[in-house]
């Protein structure tokens, strides 16, 4: 049994339920109120991988059942588990269903994931090619990026990295995806995460001349779709490993507005102009 992922280009499609699990047990059907794990033939839901969290959304059955999907996982290669709760009706094995990804959450993850690639490239440009990714977390709410560096970044260095990433966003460089042999991809300059396991053929994501990385995640069509990248914090998490947390798009705008609100509140308390 395996699942075909069709979610790079589609956020909704019809498929057939091939297996259902309730409390870890294989069942033939599930009804309202039950927590379920669903396996289908093909899906638009991205399963958590490479630092990007799994998609959420809905699965609707032909018989009127509705499942709210809160997470998607890939316990083994080529097998997707859609985890959620039956909200109403019932669902059963071999039933035709409509799967629909939460579009706003996916697009927020896309902005954060593509922003992570630009952040990585900007760090290497500003700090040196010795900077390498040591981990990441990409979801709709934020991005987190761990990298090798032997000292805390100064305020000026953080501003330089942030400015460079936003310059690339403003240039609206086209995003391109290629499938290549692993050796050819590395020889062409694509950055690989050495802790990751890659097959003979890999997916390479490029944004103009700024960023080229091996990555299976979902990404923006162009850097301009990211909108804005705002670094929130930089800290050390281990010897020689630093962590940056950041926001993109509307999340970054919401953060800036919250900072403005706090500044205005402080100004009122101090009975002084904001400036």
mmCIF file of C-alpha atoms in Angstrom, residues 266-273:
data_model
loop_
_atom_site.group_PDB
_atom_site.id
_atom_site.type_symbol
_atom_site.label_atom_id
_atom_site.label_comp_id
_atom_site.label_asym_id
_atom_site.label_seq_id
_atom_site.Cartn_x
_atom_site.Cartn_y
_atom_site.Cartn_z
ATOM 1 C CA UNK A 266 4.369 52.785 26.513
ATOM 2 C CA UNK A 267 4.175 56.296 25.074
ATOM 3 C CA UNK A 268 0.760 56.830 26.706
ATOM 4 C CA UNK A 269 2.040 55.576 30.068
ATOM 5 C CA UNK A 270 5.048 57.899 29.850
ATOM 6 C CA UNK A 271 2.922 60.759 28.481
ATOM 7 C CA UNK A 272 5.469 61.204 25.706
ATOM 8 C CA UNK A 273 5.311 61.133 21.906
#
